[in-house]
Amino acid sequence: MSNLVSRIRNAFVHPARRRFWLTVGSGGLIAAGLLARYGFGIVEAWTALMVAAAFLAGSDIAIRAWRSLRVKHFSIELLVTVAAVGALIIGEVWESAAVTFLFMFGGWLEARTMGQTRGALKALLDAAPATATVLRDGDPVEVPAHMVQLGETVLVRAGQRIPVDGEVTEGTAAVSEAAITGEPMPAEKAPGSNVHAGTIAENGLLRIRATNVGADTTLARIIQRVEEAQEEKAPSQRMIERFAQWYTPSIIGLAVAAFAVTQDIRLALTLLVVGCPGALVISTPVSIVAGIGRAARSGILIKGGQHLESAGRIDTLALDKTGTLTEGKPQLASIVALGGIAEAELLHLAATAETGSTHPLGRPIVEAGRKQGPLSTPEALEEHAGMGLSARIDGRVIAAGNRRLMDTLGIALGQEGEAALDRLLSNGQTPILVARDGQLIGLLGMSDMAREGAAEAIARLRDIGIGRVVMLTGDQHGAAEAIAREVGIDEVHAELMPEDKLELIRKMKADGAHVAMVGDGINDAPALAAADTSIAMGAAGSDVAIETADIALLKDDLGKIPEAMAISRATLGNMRQNLVIALVTVAGLLAGVFSGNVHMAGGMLVHQLSVLIVIANGMRLLRVPKATAPGGRASKTATARPATVAARG
Ligand SMILES: Nc1ncnc2c1ncn2[C@@H]1O[C@H](COP(=O)(O)OP(=O)(O)OP(=O)(O)O)[C@@H](O)[C@H]1O
Ligand SMILES: [Zn+2]
């Protein structure tokens, strides 16, 4: 019994369910009324039942109208309430019952379908497993996933979802990360690999050391960000809300004026009903919620309606090279020792200096140096953004970086140096010049590979109408152009300092372009901030990217950029269609009222239909096709290309 009471109470606390029961109730009363009148000819019962139906559905509407009126908001509910009460007063009980019932029914359908639109998120929520098996004192214990302690070892068997973020300590498995990155192909995980909560171990047995649990996992943060994004209002949405705020009172004014002129109270009340801006108010949010949901399904995090709208207008895309168009894992391809120093010594010095750097160019040098023997750390270190670094090692100053760094430090290259530099550049390698105490002692040539699928992604961007694709890089011309040619970019700006990147973005915007920027490093931060839309890749591993970029691609996949752009464009178009549907409906209905063809119940029916059409149109966005080329994964073999840039000569 108490169970039933609590269920009824629950039903009424939950707006969608309350609306459902009110719709059913008033619909039943209306049906009984129709039966009473046309079946049994009892007109009194008909009147009573219709009034009851109007009150049942109408009370909820009136309460909502009153609540918004108290905060000086003229709501759609207010229009409906005034119309329904007016209809009752003039004895039009059927109209009053029909209008309130239809409004309720429409409201319920609306809540329901909007819920489905948000369904994309549900898939993410379902990805979070509820329990975890942890090893405590060597024994497996089942605990709620959020109760796992940091550093504890979690056991994941084949077919299970991984319950925490963590690092694999033992075992191997193919892990499907589709829930997070939208990537259908499972990734191989071995000791040392990072895994995310919500991904599925398709085989094998893993032991994972928990690094993030519960609300701190990447999955939880993504869900939270998507929820926030779907709530955040787009500029056009705010505009419409302002418009509705002004529009609703004017419909009331119009109704009053119409009554004053025609003395036709029915006409006036019908105006209130058909003037409802319901479809208008919902036109943008439904598109945005659907668009953001669709993107989230593919591992594309769009941080709100505002960013979605701005991304939909992008016509120019700027990408940085290292780590974005390339793998960001350069190889040490050549070593040129000058002035009698041994290659091993040159590498040792450069590697020792680079131990202090986080730049992607530094890592392979350090690795190569370690292979020769242990490295010490420099006594002092200074990084020169966009140029390189200088370090003090055993009391001597080692500088490693590009030509600009040498020029800045006043180090001459000499004939031999110039020749070596040209040779590396013409091989498409990135030269790193190394100097000791102001003397050039050699050069290291680095080669980076273009990212898999980069060429297709760029081509696809052009297909969907991003007319201008530009590379902005701090790297030298030769290396930059080699990569640009390979991926099909014809506009290259190389040897840029961070502020040059910023300046170029500003200039493009000043020329009227809508610019999106994709970048990773600190040297991209100012340009990213200046762009209309900033895009970060591989965000699943980086909190910073998830938090700061307007669009975060959870996976390091350039193909997601055209997909994000296509979704944004489709959303913008969808919003416009919805606006047209809404405005045309209201205009048509108003014309119908003045020409005497539309009455209250019929007007409400058409109005509610227009709301549903707008929602259905919005939901089409959930089916925007994936951006990958036909045969998607086949691209792996289609992009067979030389192993390194250098090899292409
Ligand atoms: N730690 C470093 N060691 C050696 N050279 C460096 C280092 N950091 C930067 N440089 C030199 O400065 C140049 C510019 O670096 P910057 O970080 O601005 O751009 P990038 O990483 O080469 O390319 P992108 O702008 O495409 O990311 C590099 O190409 C390299 O020649
Ligand atoms: Zn970069």
mmCIF file of N, CA and C in Angstrom, residues 224-304:
data_model
loop_
_atom_site.group_PDB
_atom_site.id
_atom_site.type_symbol
_atom_site.label_atom_id
_atom_site.label_comp_id
_atom_site.label_asym_id
_atom_site.label_seq_id
_atom_site.Cartn_x
_atom_site.Cartn_y
_atom_site.Cartn_z
ATOM 1 N N GLN A 224 29.717 14.866 -17.345
ATOM 2 C CA GLN A 224 29.368 16.126 -16.706
ATOM 3 C C GLN A 224 29.493 17.298 -17.685
ATOM 4 N N ARG A 225 30.585 17.274 -18.461
ATOM 5 C CA ARG A 225 30.788 18.368 -19.416
ATOM 6 C C ARG A 225 29.692 18.373 -20.486
ATOM 7 N N VAL A 226 29.289 17.202 -20.951
ATOM 8 C CA VAL A 226 28.255 17.154 -21.984
ATOM 9 C C VAL A 226 26.930 17.658 -21.418
ATOM 10 N N GLU A 227 26.633 17.253 -20.178
ATOM 11 C CA GLU A 227 25.392 17.728 -19.567
ATOM 12 C C GLU A 227 25.393 19.246 -19.466
ATOM 13 N N GLU A 228 26.508 19.783 -18.993
ATOM 14 C CA GLU A 228 26.602 21.238 -18.869
ATOM 15 C C GLU A 228 26.462 21.894 -20.230
ATOM 16 N N ALA A 229 27.135 21.279 -21.228
ATOM 17 C CA ALA A 229 27.129 21.857 -22.572
ATOM 18 C C ALA A 229 25.714 21.897 -23.133
ATOM 19 N N GLN A 230 24.949 20.840 -22.871
ATOM 20 C CA GLN A 230 23.600 20.803 -23.422
ATOM 21 C C GLN A 230 22.707 21.843 -22.760
ATOM 22 N N GLU A 231 23.041 22.236 -21.535
ATOM 23 C CA GLU A 231 22.238 23.248 -20.852
ATOM 24 C C GLU A 231 22.636 24.657 -21.284
ATOM 25 N N GLU A 232 23.885 24.803 -21.652
ATOM 26 C CA GLU A 232 24.385 26.141 -21.954
ATOM 27 C C GLU A 232 23.684 26.717 -23.180
ATOM 28 N N LYS A 233 23.293 27.972 -23.075
ATOM 29 C CA LYS A 233 22.474 28.530 -24.146
ATOM 30 C C LYS A 233 23.316 29.112 -25.272
ATOM 31 N N ALA A 234 22.849 28.855 -26.493
ATOM 32 C CA ALA A 234 23.509 29.435 -27.656
ATOM 33 C C ALA A 234 23.006 30.868 -27.830
ATOM 34 N N PRO A 235 23.805 31.712 -28.485
ATOM 35 C CA PRO A 235 23.382 33.108 -28.680
ATOM 36 C C PRO A 235 22.008 33.216 -29.341
ATOM 37 N N SER A 236 21.758 32.368 -30.347
ATOM 38 C CA SER A 236 20.474 32.489 -31.034
ATOM 39 C C SER A 236 19.340 32.080 -30.100
ATOM 40 N N GLN A 237 19.653 31.160 -29.181
ATOM 41 C CA GLN A 237 18.634 30.742 -28.227
ATOM 42 C C GLN A 237 18.284 31.896 -27.294
ATOM 43 N N ARG A 238 19.295 32.602 -26.839
ATOM 44 C CA ARG A 238 19.041 33.743 -25.967
ATOM 45 C C ARG A 238 18.237 34.799 -26.697
ATOM 46 N N MET A 239 18.565 34.969 -27.988
ATOM 47 C CA MET A 239 17.848 35.954 -28.788
ATOM 48 C C MET A 239 16.370 35.579 -28.851
ATOM 49 N N ILE A 240 16.112 34.290 -29.075
ATOM 50 C CA ILE A 240 14.721 33.853 -29.184
ATOM 51 C C ILE A 240 13.994 34.033 -27.862
ATOM 52 N N GLU A 241 14.701 33.766 -26.764
ATOM 53 C CA GLU A 241 14.045 33.939 -25.468
ATOM 54 C C GLU A 241 13.695 35.395 -25.223
ATOM 55 N N ARG A 242 14.594 36.285 -25.611
ATOM 56 C CA ARG A 242 14.280 37.713 -25.490
ATOM 57 C C ARG A 242 13.079 38.057 -26.362
ATOM 58 N N PHE A 243 13.081 37.482 -27.565
ATOM 59 C CA PHE A 243 11.994 37.726 -28.511
ATOM 60 C C PHE A 243 10.669 37.241 -27.919
ATOM 61 N N ALA A 244 10.692 36.031 -27.324
ATOM 62 C CA ALA A 244 9.461 35.468 -26.759
ATOM 63 C C ALA A 244 8.956 36.340 -25.614
ATOM 64 N N GLN A 245 9.881 36.900 -24.864
ATOM 65 C CA GLN A 245 9.538 37.736 -23.723
ATOM 66 C C GLN A 245 8.753 38.970 -24.179
ATOM 67 N N TRP A 246 9.026 39.384 -25.393
ATOM 68 C CA TRP A 246 8.374 40.556 -25.924
ATOM 69 C C TRP A 246 7.142 40.151 -26.737
ATOM 70 N N TYR A 247 7.266 38.975 -27.313
ATOM 71 C CA TYR A 247 6.237 38.480 -28.222
ATOM 72 C C TYR A 247 4.955 38.093 -27.468
ATOM 73 N N THR A 248 5.116 37.378 -26.338
ATOM 74 C CA THR A 248 3.950 36.890 -25.612
ATOM 75 C C THR A 248 3.017 38.029 -25.165
ATOM 76 N N PRO A 249 3.550 39.082 -24.524
ATOM 77 C CA PRO A 249 2.644 40.194 -24.187
ATOM 78 C C PRO A 249 1.989 40.801 -25.430
ATOM 79 N N SER A 250 2.721 40.810 -26.541
ATOM 80 C CA SER A 250 2.084 41.435 -27.707
ATOM 81 C C SER A 250 0.955 40.573 -28.259
ATOM 82 N N ILE A 251 1.055 39.254 -28.071
ATOM 83 C CA ILE A 251 -0.084 38.404 -28.468
ATOM 84 C C ILE A 251 -1.293 38.730 -27.580
ATOM 85 N N ILE A 252 -1.025 38.927 -26.285
ATOM 86 C CA ILE A 252 -2.126 39.314 -25.383
ATOM 87 C C ILE A 252 -2.703 40.647 -25.855
ATOM 88 N N GLY A 253 -1.808 41.580 -26.186
ATOM 89 C CA GLY A 253 -2.266 42.882 -26.690
ATOM 90 C C GLY A 253 -3.093 42.731 -27.959
ATOM 91 N N LEU A 254 -2.606 41.876 -28.842
ATOM 92 C CA LEU A 254 -3.314 41.658 -30.110
ATOM 93 C C LEU A 254 -4.722 41.107 -29.843
ATOM 94 N N ALA A 255 -4.797 40.149 -28.899
ATOM 95 C CA ALA A 255 -6.096 39.552 -28.580
ATOM 96 C C ALA A 255 -7.050 40.613 -28.023
ATOM 97 N N VAL A 256 -6.522 41.441 -27.117
ATOM 98 C CA VAL A 256 -7.361 42.497 -26.533
ATOM 99 C C VAL A 256 -7.828 43.460 -27.620
ATOM 100 N N ALA A 257 -6.898 43.853 -28.496
ATOM 101 C CA ALA A 257 -7.247 44.791 -29.573
ATOM 102 C C ALA A 257 -8.286 44.162 -30.502
ATOM 103 N N ALA A 258 -8.078 42.867 -30.825
ATOM 104 C CA ALA A 258 -9.018 42.187 -31.717
ATOM 105 C C ALA A 258 -10.409 42.164 -31.094
ATOM 106 N N PHE A 259 -10.446 41.952 -29.764
ATOM 107 C CA PHE A 259 -11.741 41.935 -29.091
ATOM 108 C C PHE A 259 -12.374 43.329 -29.120
ATOM 109 N N ALA A 260 -11.548 44.340 -28.864
ATOM 110 C CA ALA A 260 -12.059 45.713 -28.852
ATOM 111 C C ALA A 260 -12.679 46.054 -30.205
ATOM 112 N N VAL A 261 -12.055 45.628 -31.267
ATOM 113 C CA VAL A 261 -12.536 45.985 -32.601
ATOM 114 C C VAL A 261 -13.730 45.130 -33.015
ATOM 115 N N THR A 262 -13.609 43.786 -32.828
ATOM 116 C CA THR A 262 -14.646 42.904 -33.379
ATOM 117 C C THR A 262 -15.709 42.516 -32.363
ATOM 118 N N GLN A 263 -15.431 42.750 -31.072
ATOM 119 C CA GLN A 263 -16.333 42.298 -30.001
ATOM 120 C C GLN A 263 -16.527 40.780 -30.051
ATOM 121 N N ASP A 264 -15.584 40.083 -30.688
ATOM 122 C CA ASP A 264 -15.698 38.629 -30.827
ATOM 123 C C ASP A 264 -14.746 37.966 -29.840
ATOM 124 N N ILE A 265 -15.313 37.540 -28.678
ATOM 125 C CA ILE A 265 -14.453 36.996 -27.629
ATOM 126 C C ILE A 265 -13.796 35.698 -28.068
ATOM 127 N N ARG A 266 -14.494 34.919 -28.894
ATOM 128 C CA ARG A 266 -13.923 33.666 -29.359
ATOM 129 C C ARG A 266 -12.679 33.889 -30.211
ATOM 130 N N LEU A 267 -12.790 34.852 -31.085
ATOM 131 C CA LEU A 267 -11.639 35.213 -31.927
ATOM 132 C C LEU A 267 -10.451 35.597 -31.046
ATOM 133 N N ALA A 268 -10.744 36.411 -30.032
ATOM 134 C CA ALA A 268 -9.672 36.882 -29.153
ATOM 135 C C ALA A 268 -9.013 35.709 -28.433
ATOM 136 N N LEU A 269 -9.823 34.789 -27.908
ATOM 137 C CA LEU A 269 -9.251 33.649 -27.179
ATOM 138 C C LEU A 269 -8.468 32.731 -28.122
ATOM 139 N N THR A 270 -8.997 32.543 -29.329
ATOM 140 C CA THR A 270 -8.287 31.700 -30.301
ATOM 141 C C THR A 270 -6.920 32.290 -30.623
ATOM 142 N N LEU A 271 -6.873 33.619 -30.718
ATOM 143 C CA LEU A 271 -5.586 34.276 -30.975
ATOM 144 C C LEU A 271 -4.562 33.921 -29.908
ATOM 145 N N LEU A 272 -5.032 33.905 -28.648
ATOM 146 C CA LEU A 272 -4.112 33.564 -27.558
ATOM 147 C C LEU A 272 -3.530 32.168 -27.758
ATOM 148 N N VAL A 273 -4.395 31.257 -28.159
ATOM 149 C CA VAL A 273 -3.946 29.866 -28.296
ATOM 150 C C VAL A 273 -2.971 29.713 -29.462
ATOM 151 N N VAL A 274 -3.353 30.229 -30.618
ATOM 152 C CA VAL A 274 -2.491 29.989 -31.782
ATOM 153 C C VAL A 274 -1.231 30.848 -31.746
ATOM 154 N N GLY A 275 -1.271 31.909 -30.941
ATOM 155 C CA GLY A 275 -0.087 32.764 -30.868
ATOM 156 C C GLY A 275 1.028 32.165 -30.037
ATOM 157 N N CYS A 276 0.780 31.036 -29.369
ATOM 158 C CA CYS A 276 1.786 30.415 -28.504
ATOM 159 C C CYS A 276 3.108 30.218 -29.246
ATOM 160 N N PRO A 277 4.198 30.713 -28.692
ATOM 161 C CA PRO A 277 5.480 30.541 -29.390
ATOM 162 C C PRO A 277 6.171 29.230 -29.036
ATOM 163 N N GLY A 278 5.414 28.192 -28.739
ATOM 164 C CA GLY A 278 6.010 26.935 -28.266
ATOM 165 C C GLY A 278 7.091 26.383 -29.174
ATOM 166 N N ALA A 279 6.770 26.255 -30.450
ATOM 167 C CA ALA A 279 7.736 25.683 -31.390
ATOM 168 C C ALA A 279 8.959 26.587 -31.515
ATOM 169 N N LEU A 280 8.715 27.882 -31.427
ATOM 170 C CA LEU A 280 9.802 28.843 -31.550
ATOM 171 C C LEU A 280 10.796 28.682 -30.395
ATOM 172 N N VAL A 281 10.232 28.599 -29.184
ATOM 173 C CA VAL A 281 11.087 28.529 -28.004
ATOM 174 C C VAL A 281 11.920 27.249 -28.011
ATOM 175 N N ILE A 282 11.353 26.179 -28.543
ATOM 176 C CA ILE A 282 12.072 24.910 -28.475
ATOM 177 C C ILE A 282 12.963 24.700 -29.701
ATOM 178 N N SER A 283 12.814 25.554 -30.710
ATOM 179 C CA SER A 283 13.482 25.313 -31.994
ATOM 180 C C SER A 283 15.001 25.186 -31.868
ATOM 181 N N THR A 284 15.651 26.077 -31.144
ATOM 182 C CA THR A 284 17.113 25.987 -31.025
ATOM 183 C C THR A 284 17.575 24.952 -30.013
ATOM 184 N N PRO A 285 17.027 24.944 -28.795
ATOM 185 C CA PRO A 285 17.550 23.957 -27.838
ATOM 186 C C PRO A 285 17.475 22.537 -28.356
ATOM 187 N N VAL A 286 16.424 22.195 -29.059
ATOM 188 C CA VAL A 286 16.321 20.801 -29.485
ATOM 189 C C VAL A 286 17.441 20.461 -30.461
ATOM 190 N N SER A 287 17.759 21.392 -31.354
ATOM 191 C CA SER A 287 18.854 21.137 -32.299
ATOM 192 C C SER A 287 20.172 21.018 -31.554
ATOM 193 N N ILE A 288 20.377 21.887 -30.576
ATOM 194 C CA ILE A 288 21.663 21.913 -29.890
ATOM 195 C C ILE A 288 21.867 20.664 -29.046
ATOM 196 N N VAL A 289 20.829 20.292 -28.324
ATOM 197 C CA VAL A 289 20.939 19.084 -27.508
ATOM 198 C C VAL A 289 21.233 17.877 -28.401
ATOM 199 N N ALA A 290 20.531 17.805 -29.532
ATOM 200 C CA ALA A 290 20.746 16.669 -30.429
ATOM 201 C C ALA A 290 22.144 16.726 -31.037
ATOM 202 N N GLY A 291 22.569 17.901 -31.459
ATOM 203 C CA GLY A 291 23.889 18.043 -32.084
ATOM 204 C C GLY A 291 25.004 17.680 -31.114
ATOM 205 N N ILE A 292 24.937 18.176 -29.891
ATOM 206 C CA ILE A 292 25.979 17.885 -28.904
ATOM 207 C C ILE A 292 25.964 16.400 -28.550
ATOM 208 N N GLY A 293 24.756 15.846 -28.461
ATOM 209 C CA GLY A 293 24.641 14.418 -28.155
ATOM 210 C C GLY A 293 25.242 13.568 -29.260
ATOM 211 N N ARG A 294 24.935 13.938 -30.491
ATOM 212 C CA ARG A 294 25.472 13.199 -31.632
ATOM 213 C C ARG A 294 27.000 13.247 -31.618
ATOM 214 N N ALA A 295 27.543 14.402 -31.332
ATOM 215 C CA ALA A 295 28.994 14.555 -31.311
ATOM 216 C C ALA A 295 29.603 13.710 -30.190
ATOM 217 N N ALA A 296 28.976 13.739 -29.021
ATOM 218 C CA ALA A 296 29.515 13.006 -27.866
ATOM 219 C C ALA A 296 29.620 11.518 -28.179
ATOM 220 N N ARG A 297 28.668 11.011 -28.954
ATOM 221 C CA ARG A 297 28.699 9.613 -29.338
ATOM 222 C C ARG A 297 29.949 9.240 -30.101
ATOM 223 N N SER A 298 30.517 10.224 -30.823
ATOM 224 C CA SER A 298 31.718 9.949 -31.611
ATOM 225 C C SER A 298 32.972 10.381 -30.885
ATOM 226 N N GLY A 299 32.872 10.659 -29.608
ATOM 227 C CA GLY A 299 34.057 11.090 -28.879
ATOM 228 C C GLY A 299 34.452 12.517 -29.194
ATOM 229 N N ILE A 300 33.448 13.327 -29.581
ATOM 230 C CA ILE A 300 33.709 14.743 -29.847
ATOM 231 C C ILE A 300 32.952 15.535 -28.798
ATOM 232 N N LEU A 301 33.707 16.241 -27.968
ATOM 233 C CA LEU A 301 33.092 16.981 -26.880
ATOM 234 C C LEU A 301 32.935 18.429 -27.300
ATOM 235 N N ILE A 302 31.696 18.859 -27.547
ATOM 236 C CA ILE A 302 31.475 20.259 -27.905
ATOM 237 C C ILE A 302 30.957 20.947 -26.658
ATOM 238 N N LYS A 303 31.632 22.019 -26.251
ATOM 239 C CA LYS A 303 31.425 22.533 -24.912
ATOM 240 C C LYS A 303 30.218 23.430 -24.725
ATOM 241 N N GLY A 304 29.263 23.406 -25.645
ATOM 242 C CA GLY A 304 28.059 24.203 -25.426
ATOM 243 C C GLY A 304 27.504 24.743 -26.716
#
